[in-house]
Short mmCIF file of C-alpha atoms in Angstrom, two decimals:
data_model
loop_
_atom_site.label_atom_id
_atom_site.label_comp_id
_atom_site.label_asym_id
_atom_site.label_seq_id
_atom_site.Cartn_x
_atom_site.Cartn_y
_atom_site.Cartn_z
CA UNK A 1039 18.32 61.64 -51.07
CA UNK A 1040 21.30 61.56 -48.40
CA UNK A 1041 23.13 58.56 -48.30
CA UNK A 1042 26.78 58.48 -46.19
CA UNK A 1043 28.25 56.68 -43.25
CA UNK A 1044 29.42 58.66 -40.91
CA UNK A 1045 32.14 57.74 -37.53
CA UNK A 1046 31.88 59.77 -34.77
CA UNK A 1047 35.47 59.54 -33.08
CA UNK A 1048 35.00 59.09 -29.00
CA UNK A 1049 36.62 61.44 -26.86
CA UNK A 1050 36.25 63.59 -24.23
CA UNK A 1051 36.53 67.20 -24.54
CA UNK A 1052 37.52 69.85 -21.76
CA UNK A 1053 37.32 73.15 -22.80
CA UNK A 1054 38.07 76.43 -19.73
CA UNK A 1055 40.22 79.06 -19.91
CA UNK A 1056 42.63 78.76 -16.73
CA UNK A 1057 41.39 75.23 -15.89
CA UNK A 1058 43.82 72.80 -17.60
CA UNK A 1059 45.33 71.83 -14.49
CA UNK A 1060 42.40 71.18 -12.16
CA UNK A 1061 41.14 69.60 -15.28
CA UNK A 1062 44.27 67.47 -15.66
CA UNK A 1063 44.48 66.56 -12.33
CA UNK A 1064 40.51 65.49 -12.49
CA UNK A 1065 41.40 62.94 -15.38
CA UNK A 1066 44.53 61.51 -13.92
CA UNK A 1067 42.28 60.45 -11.10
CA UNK A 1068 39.46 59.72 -13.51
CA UNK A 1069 41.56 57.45 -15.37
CA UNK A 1070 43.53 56.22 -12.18
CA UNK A 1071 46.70 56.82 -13.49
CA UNK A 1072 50.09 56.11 -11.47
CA UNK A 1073 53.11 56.55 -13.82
CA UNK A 1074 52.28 59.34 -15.83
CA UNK A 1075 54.65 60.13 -18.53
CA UNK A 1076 54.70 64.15 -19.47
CA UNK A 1077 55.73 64.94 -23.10
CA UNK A 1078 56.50 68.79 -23.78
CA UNK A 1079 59.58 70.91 -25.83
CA UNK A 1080 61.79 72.28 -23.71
CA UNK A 1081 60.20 75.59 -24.59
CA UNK A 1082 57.42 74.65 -23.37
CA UNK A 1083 58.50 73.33 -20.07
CA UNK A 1084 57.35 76.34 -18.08
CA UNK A 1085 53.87 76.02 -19.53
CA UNK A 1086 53.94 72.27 -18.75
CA UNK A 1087 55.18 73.01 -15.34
CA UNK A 1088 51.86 75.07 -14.22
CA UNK A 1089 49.58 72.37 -16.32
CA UNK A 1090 51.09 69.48 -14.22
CA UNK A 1091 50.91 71.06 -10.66
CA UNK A 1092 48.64 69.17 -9.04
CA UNK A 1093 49.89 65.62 -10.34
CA UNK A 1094 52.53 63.44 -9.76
CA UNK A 1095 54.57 62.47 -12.30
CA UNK A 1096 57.37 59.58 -12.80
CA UNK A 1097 59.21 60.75 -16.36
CA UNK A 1098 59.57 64.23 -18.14
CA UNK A 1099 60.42 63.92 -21.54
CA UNK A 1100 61.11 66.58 -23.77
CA UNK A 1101 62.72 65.24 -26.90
CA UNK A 1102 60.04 66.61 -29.51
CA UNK A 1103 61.31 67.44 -33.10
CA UNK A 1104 59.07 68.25 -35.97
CA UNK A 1105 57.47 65.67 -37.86
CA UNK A 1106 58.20 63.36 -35.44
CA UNK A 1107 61.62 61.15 -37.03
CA UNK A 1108 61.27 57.15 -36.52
CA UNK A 1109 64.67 57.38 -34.11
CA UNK A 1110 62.98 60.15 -31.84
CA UNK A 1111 59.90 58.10 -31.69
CA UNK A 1112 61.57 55.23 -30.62
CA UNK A 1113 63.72 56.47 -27.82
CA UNK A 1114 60.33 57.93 -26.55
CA UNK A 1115 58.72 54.69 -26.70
CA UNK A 1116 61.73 52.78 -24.85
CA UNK A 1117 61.86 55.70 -22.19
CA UNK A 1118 58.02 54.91 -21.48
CA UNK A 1119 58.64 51.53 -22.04
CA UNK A 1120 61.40 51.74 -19.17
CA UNK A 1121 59.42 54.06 -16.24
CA UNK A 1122 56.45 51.70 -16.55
CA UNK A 1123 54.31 54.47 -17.94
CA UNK A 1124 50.51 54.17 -17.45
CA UNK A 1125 49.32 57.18 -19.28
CA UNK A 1126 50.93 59.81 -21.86
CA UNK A 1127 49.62 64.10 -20.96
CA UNK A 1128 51.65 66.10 -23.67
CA UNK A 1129 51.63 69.26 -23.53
CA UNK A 1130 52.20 71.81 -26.68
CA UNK A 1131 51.65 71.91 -30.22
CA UNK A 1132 51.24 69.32 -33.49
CA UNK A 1133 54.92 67.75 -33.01
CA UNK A 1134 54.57 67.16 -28.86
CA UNK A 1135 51.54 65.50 -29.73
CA UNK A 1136 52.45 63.72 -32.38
CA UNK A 1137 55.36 61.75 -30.49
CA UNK A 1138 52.48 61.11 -28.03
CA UNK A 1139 50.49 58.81 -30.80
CA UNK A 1140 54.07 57.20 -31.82
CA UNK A 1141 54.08 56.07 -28.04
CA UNK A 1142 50.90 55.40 -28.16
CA UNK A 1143 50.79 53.66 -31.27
CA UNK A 1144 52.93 50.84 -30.43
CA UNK A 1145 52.28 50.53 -26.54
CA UNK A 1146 48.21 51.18 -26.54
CA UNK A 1147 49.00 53.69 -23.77
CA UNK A 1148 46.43 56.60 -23.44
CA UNK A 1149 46.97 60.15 -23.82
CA UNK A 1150 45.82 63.35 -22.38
CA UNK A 1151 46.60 66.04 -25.26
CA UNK A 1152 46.70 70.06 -23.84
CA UNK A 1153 47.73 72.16 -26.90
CA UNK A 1154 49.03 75.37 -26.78
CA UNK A 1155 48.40 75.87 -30.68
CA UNK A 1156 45.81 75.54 -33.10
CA UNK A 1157 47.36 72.72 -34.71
CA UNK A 1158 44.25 70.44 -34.09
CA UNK A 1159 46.38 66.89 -33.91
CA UNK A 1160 45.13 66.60 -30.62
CA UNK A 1161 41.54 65.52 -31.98
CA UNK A 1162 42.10 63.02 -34.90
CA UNK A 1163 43.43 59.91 -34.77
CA UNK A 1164 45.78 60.25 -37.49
CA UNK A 1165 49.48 59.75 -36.56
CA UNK A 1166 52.64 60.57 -38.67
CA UNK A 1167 56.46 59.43 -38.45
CA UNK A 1168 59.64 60.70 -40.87
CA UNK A 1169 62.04 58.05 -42.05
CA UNK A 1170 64.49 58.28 -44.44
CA UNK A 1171 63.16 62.06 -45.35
CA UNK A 1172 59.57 60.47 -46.29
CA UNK A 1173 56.95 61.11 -43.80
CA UNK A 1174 54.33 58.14 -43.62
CA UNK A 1175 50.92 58.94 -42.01
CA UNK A 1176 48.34 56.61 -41.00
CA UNK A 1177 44.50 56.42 -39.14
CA UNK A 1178 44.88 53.72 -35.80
CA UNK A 1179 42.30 54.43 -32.96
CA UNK A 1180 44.79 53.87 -30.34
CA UNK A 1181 46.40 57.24 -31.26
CA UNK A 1182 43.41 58.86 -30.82
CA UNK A 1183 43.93 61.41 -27.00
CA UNK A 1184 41.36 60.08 -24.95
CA UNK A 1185 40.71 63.46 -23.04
CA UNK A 1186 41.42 67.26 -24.85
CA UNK A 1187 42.14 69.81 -22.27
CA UNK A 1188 41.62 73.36 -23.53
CA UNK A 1189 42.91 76.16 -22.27
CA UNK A 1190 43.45 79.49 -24.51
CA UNK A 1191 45.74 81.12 -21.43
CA UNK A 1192 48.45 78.22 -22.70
CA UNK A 1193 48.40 79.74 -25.99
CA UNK A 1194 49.04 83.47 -24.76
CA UNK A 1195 53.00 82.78 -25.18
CA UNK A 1196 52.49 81.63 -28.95
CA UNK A 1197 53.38 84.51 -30.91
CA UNK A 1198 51.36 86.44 -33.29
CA UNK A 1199 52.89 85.04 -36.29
CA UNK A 1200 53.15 81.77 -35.10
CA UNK A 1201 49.13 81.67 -34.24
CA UNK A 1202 48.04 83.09 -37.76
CA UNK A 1203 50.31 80.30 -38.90
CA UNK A 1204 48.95 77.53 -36.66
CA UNK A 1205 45.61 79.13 -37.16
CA UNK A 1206 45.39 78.36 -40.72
CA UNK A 1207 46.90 75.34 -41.01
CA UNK A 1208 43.40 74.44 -38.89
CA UNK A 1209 42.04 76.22 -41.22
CA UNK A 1210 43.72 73.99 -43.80
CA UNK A 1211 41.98 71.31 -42.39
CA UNK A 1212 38.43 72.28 -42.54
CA UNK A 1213 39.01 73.24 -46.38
CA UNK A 1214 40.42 70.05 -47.19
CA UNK A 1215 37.44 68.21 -45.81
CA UNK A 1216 35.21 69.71 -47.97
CA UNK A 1217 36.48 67.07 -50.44
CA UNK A 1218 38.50 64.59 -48.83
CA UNK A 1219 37.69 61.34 -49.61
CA UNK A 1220 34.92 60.56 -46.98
CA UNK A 1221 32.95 63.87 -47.08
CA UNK A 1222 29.66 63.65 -45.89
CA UNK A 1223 26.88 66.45 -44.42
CA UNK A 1224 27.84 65.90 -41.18
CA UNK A 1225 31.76 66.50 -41.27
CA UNK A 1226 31.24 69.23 -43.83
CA UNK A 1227 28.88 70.89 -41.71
CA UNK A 1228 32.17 71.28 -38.57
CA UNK A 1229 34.56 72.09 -41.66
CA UNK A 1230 32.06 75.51 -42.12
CA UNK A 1231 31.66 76.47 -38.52
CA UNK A 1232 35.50 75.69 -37.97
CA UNK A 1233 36.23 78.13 -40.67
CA UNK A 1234 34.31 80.57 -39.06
CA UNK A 1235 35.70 80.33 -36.00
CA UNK A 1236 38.96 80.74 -37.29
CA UNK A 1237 37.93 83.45 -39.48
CA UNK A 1238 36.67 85.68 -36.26
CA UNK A 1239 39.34 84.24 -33.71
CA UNK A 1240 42.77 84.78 -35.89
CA UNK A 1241 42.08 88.40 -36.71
CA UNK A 1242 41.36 89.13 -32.86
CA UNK A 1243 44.64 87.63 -31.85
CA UNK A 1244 46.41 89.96 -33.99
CA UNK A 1245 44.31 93.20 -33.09
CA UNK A 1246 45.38 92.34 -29.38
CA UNK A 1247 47.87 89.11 -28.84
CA UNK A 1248 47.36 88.54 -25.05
CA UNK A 1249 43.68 89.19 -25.44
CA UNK A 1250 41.48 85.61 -25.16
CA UNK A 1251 38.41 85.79 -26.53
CA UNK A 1252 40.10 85.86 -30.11
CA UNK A 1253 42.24 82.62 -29.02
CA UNK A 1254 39.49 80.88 -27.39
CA UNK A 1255 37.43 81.37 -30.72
CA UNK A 1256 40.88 79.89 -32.87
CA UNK A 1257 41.12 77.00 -30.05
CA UNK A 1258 37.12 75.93 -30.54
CA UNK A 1259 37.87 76.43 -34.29
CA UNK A 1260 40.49 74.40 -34.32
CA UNK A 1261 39.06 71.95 -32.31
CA UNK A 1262 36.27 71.58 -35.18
CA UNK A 1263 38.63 71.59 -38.01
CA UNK A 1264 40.47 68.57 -36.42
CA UNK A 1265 37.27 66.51 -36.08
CA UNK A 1266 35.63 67.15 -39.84
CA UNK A 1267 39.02 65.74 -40.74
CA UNK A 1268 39.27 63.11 -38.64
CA UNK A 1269 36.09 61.85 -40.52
CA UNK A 1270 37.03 62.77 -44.33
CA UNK A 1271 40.09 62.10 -44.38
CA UNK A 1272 43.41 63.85 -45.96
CA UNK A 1273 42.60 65.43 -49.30
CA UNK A 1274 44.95 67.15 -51.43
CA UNK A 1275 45.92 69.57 -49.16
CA UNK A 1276 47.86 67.46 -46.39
CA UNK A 1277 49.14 65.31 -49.22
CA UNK A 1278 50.97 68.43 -50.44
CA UNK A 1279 52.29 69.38 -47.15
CA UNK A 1280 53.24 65.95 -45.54
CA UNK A 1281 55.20 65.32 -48.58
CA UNK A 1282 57.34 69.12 -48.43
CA UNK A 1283 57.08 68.78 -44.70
CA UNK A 1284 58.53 65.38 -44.77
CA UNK A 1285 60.81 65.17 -47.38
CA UNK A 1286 62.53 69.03 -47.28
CA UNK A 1287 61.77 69.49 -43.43
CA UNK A 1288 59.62 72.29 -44.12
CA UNK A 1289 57.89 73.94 -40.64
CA UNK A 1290 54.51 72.30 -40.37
CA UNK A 1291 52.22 75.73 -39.64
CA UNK A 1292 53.70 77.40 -42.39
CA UNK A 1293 54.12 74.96 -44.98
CA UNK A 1294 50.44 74.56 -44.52
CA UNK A 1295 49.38 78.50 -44.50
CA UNK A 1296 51.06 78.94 -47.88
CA UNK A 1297 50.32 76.02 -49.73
CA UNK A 1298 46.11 76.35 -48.76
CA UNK A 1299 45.38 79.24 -50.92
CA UNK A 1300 46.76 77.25 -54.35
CA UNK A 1301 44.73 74.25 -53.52
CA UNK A 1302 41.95 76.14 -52.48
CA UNK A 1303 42.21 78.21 -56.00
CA UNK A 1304 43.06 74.89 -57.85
CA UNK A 1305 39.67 72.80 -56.89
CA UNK A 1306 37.22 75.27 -56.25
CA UNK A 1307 35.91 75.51 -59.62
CA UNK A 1308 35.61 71.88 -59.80
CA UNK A 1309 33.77 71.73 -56.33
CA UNK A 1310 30.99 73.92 -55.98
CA UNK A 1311 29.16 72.97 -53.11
CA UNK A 1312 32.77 73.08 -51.42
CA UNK A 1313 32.87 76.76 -52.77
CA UNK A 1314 29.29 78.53 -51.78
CA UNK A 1315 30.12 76.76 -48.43
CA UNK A 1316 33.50 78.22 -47.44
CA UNK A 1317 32.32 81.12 -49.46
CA UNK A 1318 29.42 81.51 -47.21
CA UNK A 1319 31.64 80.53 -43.71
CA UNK A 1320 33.68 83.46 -44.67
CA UNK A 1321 30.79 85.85 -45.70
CA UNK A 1322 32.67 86.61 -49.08
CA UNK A 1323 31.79 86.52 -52.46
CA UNK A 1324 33.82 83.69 -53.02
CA UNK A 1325 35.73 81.32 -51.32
CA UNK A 1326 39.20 82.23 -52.32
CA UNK A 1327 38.11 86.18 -52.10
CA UNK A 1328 37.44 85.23 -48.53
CA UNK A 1329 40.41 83.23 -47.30
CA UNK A 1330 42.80 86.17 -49.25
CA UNK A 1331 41.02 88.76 -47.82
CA UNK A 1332 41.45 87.02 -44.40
CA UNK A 1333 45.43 86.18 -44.69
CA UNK A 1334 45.87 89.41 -45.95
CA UNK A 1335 44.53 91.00 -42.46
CA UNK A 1336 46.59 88.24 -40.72
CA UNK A 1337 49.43 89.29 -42.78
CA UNK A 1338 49.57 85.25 -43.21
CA UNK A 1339 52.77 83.31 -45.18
CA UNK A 1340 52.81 84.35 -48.83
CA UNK A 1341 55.70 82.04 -50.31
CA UNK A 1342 57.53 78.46 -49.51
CA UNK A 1343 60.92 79.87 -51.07
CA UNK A 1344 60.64 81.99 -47.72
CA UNK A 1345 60.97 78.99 -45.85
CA UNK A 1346 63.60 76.77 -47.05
CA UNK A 1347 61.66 75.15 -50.46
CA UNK A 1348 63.93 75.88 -53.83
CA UNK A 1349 63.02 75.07 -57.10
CA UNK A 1350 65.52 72.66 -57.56
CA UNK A 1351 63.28 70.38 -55.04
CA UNK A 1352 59.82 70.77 -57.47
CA UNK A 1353 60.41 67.64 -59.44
CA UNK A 1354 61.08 65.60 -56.80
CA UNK A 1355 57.63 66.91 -54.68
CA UNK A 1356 55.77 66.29 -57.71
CA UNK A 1357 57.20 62.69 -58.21
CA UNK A 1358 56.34 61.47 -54.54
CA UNK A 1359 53.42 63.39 -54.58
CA UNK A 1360 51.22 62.15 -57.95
CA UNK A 1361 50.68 58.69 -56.44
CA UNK A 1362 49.35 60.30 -53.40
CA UNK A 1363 46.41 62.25 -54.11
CA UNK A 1364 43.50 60.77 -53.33
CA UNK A 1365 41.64 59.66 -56.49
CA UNK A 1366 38.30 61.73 -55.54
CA UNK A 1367 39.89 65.24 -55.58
CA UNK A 1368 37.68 67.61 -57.38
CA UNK A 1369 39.62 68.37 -60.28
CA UNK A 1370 42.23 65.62 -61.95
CA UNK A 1371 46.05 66.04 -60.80
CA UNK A 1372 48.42 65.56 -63.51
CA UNK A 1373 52.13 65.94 -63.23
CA UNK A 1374 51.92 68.97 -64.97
CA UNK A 1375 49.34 71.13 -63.43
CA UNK A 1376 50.78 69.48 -59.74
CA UNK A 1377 54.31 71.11 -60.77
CA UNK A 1378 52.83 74.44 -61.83
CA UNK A 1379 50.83 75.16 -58.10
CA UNK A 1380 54.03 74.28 -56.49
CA UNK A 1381 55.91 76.94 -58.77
CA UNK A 1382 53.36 79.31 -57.81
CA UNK A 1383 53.13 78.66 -54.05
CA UNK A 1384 57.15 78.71 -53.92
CA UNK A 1385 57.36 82.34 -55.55
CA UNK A 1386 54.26 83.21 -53.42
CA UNK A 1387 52.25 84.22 -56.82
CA UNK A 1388 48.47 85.36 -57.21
CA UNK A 1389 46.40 81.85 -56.75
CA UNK A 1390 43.88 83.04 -58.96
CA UNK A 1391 45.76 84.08 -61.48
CA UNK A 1392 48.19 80.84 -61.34
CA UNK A 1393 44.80 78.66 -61.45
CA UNK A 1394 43.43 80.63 -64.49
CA UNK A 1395 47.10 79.81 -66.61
CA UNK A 1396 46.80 76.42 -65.64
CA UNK A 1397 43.39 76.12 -66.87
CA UNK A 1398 43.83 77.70 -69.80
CA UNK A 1399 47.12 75.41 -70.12
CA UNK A 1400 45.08 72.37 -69.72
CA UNK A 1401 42.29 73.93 -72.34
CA UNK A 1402 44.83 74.02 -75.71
#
């Protein structure tokens, strides 16, 4: 018999190719919206320029850093603070919008999130800030955008690498909510079609980058993935990541591309349902078969070490990180088996065969 609650997150979604700023424009006035507050990188400023055309706005602010530190957030809050803002539109990927929640967390001002990634922040409201080199995430509704604008011609300047990377960390998120710790039918059932979104979409940005079918498929996908894990919550996975993100200022996209296939490889014999399901979203044998056959096309991130991580910083991961898990994973998290999948995702080894040594480890 099914038993599970369920929260469906309210939000409005607008989804066009070459729409986001007569969509835009149609919210601001929806909303009625006088001081509107614009949040993008300065690489992104061009983009934000065309998405903004037909509004007026009273502050551009384009002080985003990754993982949003607690000193960035707060001169962004007393800049909205000072230009009487009366709604938040960022514009750009995971980091843009996640200095629109810290605004939004403490002022209750609403947001209008246009990515130009696949980083699917834009859809949960789940907020994160870095202090101290810990990064602290939390759930508050008031984060949550209150309109998505989607539009895959804003993604056309992300680069190929960048995409695959941004891709699967969306892809990260459907996987982890296969057994985060409020999985239900419902959320599980966006986690598969998310993954197969993002399964057809990635590979068709590489075959031809300024192509959008394949990026409208990754945006819809990634869209998905951000709502099953709005509703299960952060598994494994994310705790992994926030943790190396936050502590060793690891890039977000490709902290998360690496580390999926060890966690995916670590649980999946101790979730089967999980398995046959991504299995079947992949239309592989297995699950892990499926996502390695798929980064291998996508010529996806192979090893942390290639990105900053050293060995030296493995105890210290696996210290902040064993209090963290959440206490329904799939398979028990010691410190031991914790500090041998971050050995293997830092020398970018064979998940399968890192999972089988640590099984057989555990098994003497």
């Amino acid at each position: 018999m099914l038993t599970f609650e369920h929260i469906t997150l309210g939000q409005r979604v607008l989804f066009g190719t070459g729409q986001a700023a007569t969509n835009l424009a149609a919210e601001v006035e929806r909303l009625d919206a006088r001081r509107v507050m614009v949040i993008a990188a300065p690489f992104e400023a061009e983009i934000a320029k065309k998405v903004t055309e037909k509004i007026e706005i009273a502050l551009n602010h384009d002080e985003v850093v990754m993982h949003v530190p607690l000193e960035v957030a707060e001169r962004a809050r007393a800049a909205a603070l000072t230009h009487e803002a009366d709604l938040l539109v960022c514009v750009g990927g995971g980091s843009t919008t996640g200095l629109a929640k810290a605004i939004a967390m403490t002022s209750g001002l609403p947001i209008i999130a246009v990515p130009t990634t696949y980083a699917g922040s834009e859809a949960t409201n789940v907020w994160g800030l870095t202090e101290a080199s810990r990064k602290s995430t939390g759930v508050d509704d008031r984060v949550l955008p209150v309109t998505v604008i989607y539009d895959a011609e804003l993604t056309l300047s992300l680069p190929v690498e960048m995409s695959v990377a941004s891709g699967l960390n969306g892809m990260a998120h459907c996987i982890d909510s296969l057994w985060g710790p409020r999985v239900d039918p419902i959320n599980s059932a966006l986690a598969a079609e998310g993954i197969r979104a993002l399964a057809a979409g990635l590979p068709a940005i590489v075959a031809e980058p300024q192509g959008l079918a394949g990026r409208e498929q990754a945006l819809y996908g990634a869209y998905l993935s951000a709502v099953a894990f709005a509703s299960a919550g952060s598994g494994m996975h994310h705790k992994i990541c926030h943790v190396l993100g936050g502590t060793f200022n690891l890039p977000h996209a490709e902290t998360h591309a690496t580390v999926l296939p060890y966690v995916l490889a670590f649980n999946a014999a101790a979730a089967p349902e999980a398995e046959v399901r991504i299995a079947a979203a992949f239309g592989s044998r297995t699950a892990l078969e499926g996502l390695q056959e798929l980064r291998e096309r996508l010529d996806a991130p192979k090893a942390l070490a290639d990105y900053g991580f050293t060995a030296d910083g493995i105890a210290e991961a696996a210290a902040v990180l064993l209090p963290l898990i959440p206490a329904s994973n799939p398979r028990q998290v010691t410190e031991e088996n914790l500090t041998r999948l971050l050995q293997a995702a830092l020398r970018g080894e064979d998940p399968a065969v890192a999972s089988e040594m640590v099984l057989e480890g555990e098994s003497r």
